[in-house]
Amino acid sequence: MAVHLTLLHPEVVEACTDLLGADRFDDAIFAAFRRLEHEVQQRTGSPAIGTGLVTTAFRDKKDPIRISDREQDEGRLVELFAGAIRLFKGDRSHKDRPLLPCG
């Protein structure tokens, strides 16, 4: 299966490329989200994880991360990223196997 990673940040690609090549899709998704979470922690200076980190990053900080200039998108982005981290990383962080296995 061909997976095109050209739109992703290089550090996310680095975190999951070998896993994708080995058809370890669950592990690749987990590694990508773990790397994303680490990057957001670095940018915000927050040790928070999961939903708390996403909320801090997009809403609660004096200098929030902005992906869109549209004010109405702020809440939607928090929901999108918080939901994705809860679904793909949170579940896996606390169990041996993901709730929604890929493959």
mmCIF file of N, CA and C in Angstrom, residues 37-101:
data_model
loop_
_atom_site.group_PDB
_atom_site.id
_atom_site.type_symbol
_atom_site.label_atom_id
_atom_site.label_comp_id
_atom_site.label_asym_id
_atom_site.label_seq_id
_atom_site.Cartn_x
_atom_site.Cartn_y
_atom_site.Cartn_z
ATOM 1 N N GLU A 37 2.013 15.470 19.752
ATOM 2 C CA GLU A 37 1.790 15.921 21.121
ATOM 3 C C GLU A 37 3.068 16.536 21.702
ATOM 4 N N HIS A 38 4.204 15.907 21.451
ATOM 5 C CA HIS A 38 5.490 16.424 21.932
ATOM 6 C C HIS A 38 5.779 17.802 21.329
ATOM 7 N N GLU A 39 5.520 17.949 20.050
ATOM 8 C CA GLU A 39 5.763 19.233 19.379
ATOM 9 C C GLU A 39 4.883 20.335 19.973
ATOM 10 N N VAL A 40 3.627 20.028 20.240
ATOM 11 C CA VAL A 40 2.732 21.026 20.840
ATOM 12 C C VAL A 40 3.211 21.377 22.253
ATOM 13 N N GLN A 41 3.677 20.385 23.008
ATOM 14 C CA GLN A 41 4.242 20.675 24.329
ATOM 15 C C GLN A 41 5.426 21.624 24.218
ATOM 16 N N GLN A 42 6.279 21.403 23.242
ATOM 17 C CA GLN A 42 7.449 22.258 23.064
ATOM 18 C C GLN A 42 7.042 23.677 22.695
ATOM 19 N N ARG A 43 6.086 23.803 21.802
ATOM 20 C CA ARG A 43 5.659 25.131 21.350
ATOM 21 C C ARG A 43 4.950 25.920 22.432
ATOM 22 N N THR A 44 4.214 25.233 23.285
ATOM 23 C CA THR A 44 3.448 25.933 24.318
ATOM 24 C C THR A 44 4.188 26.034 25.640
ATOM 25 N N GLY A 45 5.218 25.208 25.831
ATOM 26 C CA GLY A 45 5.909 25.168 27.107
ATOM 27 C C GLY A 45 5.085 24.494 28.184
ATOM 28 N N SER A 46 4.087 23.722 27.765
ATOM 29 C CA SER A 46 3.182 23.068 28.706
ATOM 30 C C SER A 46 3.511 21.578 28.820
ATOM 31 N N PRO A 47 3.548 21.051 30.047
ATOM 32 C CA PRO A 47 3.755 19.612 30.210
ATOM 33 C C PRO A 47 2.446 18.827 30.111
ATOM 34 N N ALA A 48 1.327 19.520 29.885
ATOM 35 C CA ALA A 48 0.023 18.852 29.796
ATOM 36 C C ALA A 48 0.025 17.845 28.654
ATOM 37 N N ILE A 49 -0.939 16.935 28.689
ATOM 38 C CA ILE A 49 -1.106 15.950 27.618
ATOM 39 C C ILE A 49 -2.562 15.927 27.184
ATOM 40 N N GLY A 50 -2.813 15.312 26.051
ATOM 41 C CA GLY A 50 -4.180 15.085 25.591
ATOM 42 C C GLY A 50 -5.000 16.344 25.423
ATOM 43 N N THR A 51 -6.271 16.253 25.850
ATOM 44 C CA THR A 51 -7.218 17.347 25.683
ATOM 45 C C THR A 51 -6.757 18.616 26.392
ATOM 46 N N GLY A 52 -6.187 18.472 27.579
ATOM 47 C CA GLY A 52 -5.696 19.650 28.301
ATOM 48 C C GLY A 52 -4.636 20.397 27.521
ATOM 49 N N LEU A 53 -3.744 19.648 26.892
ATOM 50 C CA LEU A 53 -2.694 20.266 26.082
ATOM 51 C C LEU A 53 -3.288 20.982 24.879
ATOM 52 N N VAL A 54 -4.211 20.333 24.196
ATOM 53 C CA VAL A 54 -4.822 20.937 23.005
ATOM 54 C C VAL A 54 -5.573 22.216 23.376
ATOM 55 N N THR A 55 -6.311 22.172 24.459
ATOM 56 C CA THR A 55 -7.039 23.359 24.899
ATOM 57 C C THR A 55 -6.072 24.491 25.225
ATOM 58 N N THR A 56 -4.994 24.172 25.938
ATOM 59 C CA THR A 56 -3.978 25.169 26.252
ATOM 60 C C THR A 56 -3.375 25.743 24.970
ATOM 61 N N ALA A 57 -3.072 24.865 24.033
ATOM 62 C CA ALA A 57 -2.401 25.292 22.806
ATOM 63 C C ALA A 57 -3.250 26.217 21.943
ATOM 64 N N PHE A 58 -4.535 25.935 21.845
ATOM 65 C CA PHE A 58 -5.383 26.700 20.932
ATOM 66 C C PHE A 58 -6.219 27.783 21.609
ATOM 67 N N ARG A 59 -6.430 27.689 22.928
ATOM 68 C CA ARG A 59 -7.343 28.632 23.581
ATOM 69 C C ARG A 59 -6.740 29.388 24.752
ATOM 70 N N ASP A 60 -6.163 28.686 25.706
ATOM 71 C CA ASP A 60 -5.868 29.276 27.006
ATOM 72 C C ASP A 60 -4.564 30.059 27.079
ATOM 73 N N LYS A 61 -3.734 29.938 26.099
ATOM 74 C CA LYS A 61 -2.428 30.562 26.150
ATOM 75 C C LYS A 61 -2.491 32.009 25.657
ATOM 76 N N LYS A 62 -1.568 32.828 26.145
ATOM 77 C CA LYS A 62 -1.502 34.219 25.705
ATOM 78 C C LYS A 62 -1.191 34.287 24.201
ATOM 79 N N ASP A 63 -0.388 33.359 23.721
ATOM 80 C CA ASP A 63 0.000 33.316 22.305
ATOM 81 C C ASP A 63 -0.401 31.951 21.725
ATOM 82 N N PRO A 64 -1.695 31.745 21.466
ATOM 83 C CA PRO A 64 -2.156 30.421 21.031
ATOM 84 C C PRO A 64 -1.675 30.055 19.625
ATOM 85 N N ILE A 65 -1.643 28.767 19.362
ATOM 86 C CA ILE A 65 -1.339 28.282 18.018
ATOM 87 C C ILE A 65 -2.523 28.629 17.127
ATOM 88 N N ARG A 66 -2.246 29.216 15.993
ATOM 89 C CA ARG A 66 -3.302 29.605 15.053
ATOM 90 C C ARG A 66 -3.122 28.846 13.743
ATOM 91 N N ILE A 67 -4.171 28.182 13.326
ATOM 92 C CA ILE A 67 -4.182 27.502 12.033
ATOM 93 C C ILE A 67 -5.083 28.261 11.079
ATOM 94 N N SER A 68 -6.040 28.979 11.633
ATOM 95 C CA SER A 68 -7.007 29.728 10.845
ATOM 96 C C SER A 68 -7.181 31.109 11.464
ATOM 97 N N ASP A 69 -7.446 32.083 10.629
ATOM 98 C CA ASP A 69 -7.722 33.432 11.118
ATOM 99 C C ASP A 69 -9.192 33.611 11.475
ATOM 100 N N ARG A 70 -10.006 32.632 11.153
ATOM 101 C CA ARG A 70 -11.446 32.715 11.436
ATOM 102 C C ARG A 70 -11.709 32.329 12.889
ATOM 103 N N GLU A 71 -12.283 33.258 13.645
ATOM 104 C CA GLU A 71 -12.511 33.038 15.071
ATOM 105 C C GLU A 71 -13.386 31.812 15.334
ATOM 106 N N GLN A 72 -14.374 31.577 14.482
ATOM 107 C CA GLN A 72 -15.277 30.441 14.689
ATOM 108 C C GLN A 72 -14.574 29.095 14.503
ATOM 109 N N ASP A 73 -13.415 29.078 13.881
ATOM 110 C CA ASP A 73 -12.685 27.825 13.686
ATOM 111 C C ASP A 73 -11.941 27.376 14.944
ATOM 112 N N GLU A 74 -11.712 28.275 15.887
ATOM 113 C CA GLU A 74 -10.935 27.936 17.088
ATOM 114 C C GLU A 74 -11.525 26.733 17.818
ATOM 115 N N GLY A 75 -12.801 26.786 18.128
ATOM 116 C CA GLY A 75 -13.452 25.686 18.835
ATOM 117 C C GLY A 75 -13.452 24.404 18.026
ATOM 118 N N ARG A 76 -13.647 24.536 16.741
ATOM 119 C CA ARG A 76 -13.659 23.361 15.866
ATOM 120 C C ARG A 76 -12.291 22.684 15.831
ATOM 121 N N LEU A 77 -11.235 23.483 15.810
ATOM 122 C CA LEU A 77 -9.883 22.923 15.803
ATOM 123 C C LEU A 77 -9.564 22.235 17.124
ATOM 124 N N VAL A 78 -10.005 22.821 18.228
ATOM 125 C CA VAL A 78 -9.808 22.177 19.531
ATOM 126 C C VAL A 78 -10.516 20.827 19.527
ATOM 127 N N GLU A 79 -11.760 20.793 19.072
ATOM 128 C CA GLU A 79 -12.519 19.540 19.031
ATOM 129 C C GLU A 79 -11.842 18.515 18.123
ATOM 130 N N LEU A 80 -11.384 18.955 16.954
ATOM 131 C CA LEU A 80 -10.737 18.048 15.998
ATOM 132 C C LEU A 80 -9.468 17.431 16.582
ATOM 133 N N PHE A 81 -8.567 18.275 17.059
ATOM 134 C CA PHE A 81 -7.291 17.771 17.568
ATOM 135 C C PHE A 81 -7.451 17.017 18.883
ATOM 136 N N ALA A 82 -8.295 17.512 19.773
ATOM 137 C CA ALA A 82 -8.518 16.809 21.043
ATOM 138 C C ALA A 82 -9.149 15.449 20.781
ATOM 139 N N GLY A 83 -10.119 15.392 19.885
ATOM 140 C CA GLY A 83 -10.760 14.118 19.557
ATOM 141 C C GLY A 83 -9.786 13.137 18.926
ATOM 142 N N ALA A 84 -8.947 13.627 18.032
ATOM 143 C CA ALA A 84 -7.975 12.751 17.376
ATOM 144 C C ALA A 84 -6.959 12.209 18.373
ATOM 145 N N ILE A 85 -6.473 13.065 19.258
ATOM 146 C CA ILE A 85 -5.506 12.601 20.257
ATOM 147 C C ILE A 85 -6.165 11.603 21.205
ATOM 148 N N ARG A 86 -7.409 11.885 21.616
ATOM 149 C CA ARG A 86 -8.110 10.932 22.500
ATOM 150 C C ARG A 86 -8.325 9.599 21.799
ATOM 151 N N LEU A 87 -8.704 9.630 20.534
ATOM 152 C CA LEU A 87 -9.004 8.402 19.800
ATOM 153 C C LEU A 87 -7.756 7.587 19.486
ATOM 154 N N PHE A 88 -6.745 8.231 18.955
ATOM 155 C CA PHE A 88 -5.600 7.492 18.437
ATOM 156 C C PHE A 88 -4.428 7.367 19.404
ATOM 157 N N LYS A 89 -4.296 8.290 20.341
ATOM 158 C CA LYS A 89 -3.178 8.199 21.263
ATOM 159 C C LYS A 89 -3.611 7.827 22.668
ATOM 160 N N GLY A 90 -4.631 8.481 23.175
ATOM 161 C CA GLY A 90 -5.073 8.240 24.543
ATOM 162 C C GLY A 90 -5.411 6.781 24.813
ATOM 163 N N ASP A 91 -6.164 6.187 23.926
ATOM 164 C CA ASP A 91 -6.544 4.781 24.076
ATOM 165 C C ASP A 91 -5.311 3.889 24.097
ATOM 166 N N ARG A 92 -4.397 4.125 23.202
ATOM 167 C CA ARG A 92 -3.205 3.297 23.062
ATOM 168 C C ARG A 92 -2.224 3.495 24.209
ATOM 169 N N SER A 93 -2.223 4.687 24.794
ATOM 170 C CA SER A 93 -1.290 4.973 25.883
ATOM 171 C C SER A 93 -1.598 4.168 27.134
ATOM 172 N N HIS A 94 -2.813 3.676 27.237
ATOM 173 C CA HIS A 94 -3.242 3.005 28.458
ATOM 174 C C HIS A 94 -3.568 1.522 28.265
ATOM 175 N N LYS A 95 -3.296 1.004 27.081
ATOM 176 C CA LYS A 95 -3.627 -0.401 26.797
ATOM 177 C C LYS A 95 -2.524 -1.036 25.957
ATOM 178 N N ASP A 96 -2.515 -2.354 25.907
ATOM 179 C CA ASP A 96 -1.567 -3.074 25.058
ATOM 180 C C ASP A 96 -1.923 -2.963 23.589
ATOM 181 N N ARG A 97 -3.210 -2.891 23.300
ATOM 182 C CA ARG A 97 -3.677 -2.842 21.924
ATOM 183 C C ARG A 97 -4.671 -1.701 21.769
ATOM 184 N N PRO A 98 -4.722 -1.089 20.589
ATOM 185 C CA PRO A 98 -5.683 0.004 20.379
ATOM 186 C C PRO A 98 -7.110 -0.532 20.312
ATOM 187 N N LEU A 99 -8.050 0.327 20.668
ATOM 188 C CA LEU A 99 -9.465 -0.002 20.589
ATOM 189 C C LEU A 99 -9.896 -0.199 19.139
ATOM 190 N N LEU A 100 -9.346 0.619 18.255
ATOM 191 C CA LEU A 100 -9.689 0.547 16.833
ATOM 192 C C LEU A 100 -8.461 0.130 16.037
ATOM 193 N N PRO A 101 -8.182 -1.160 15.939
ATOM 194 C CA PRO A 101 -6.980 -1.589 15.208
ATOM 195 C C PRO A 101 -7.100 -1.305 13.713
#
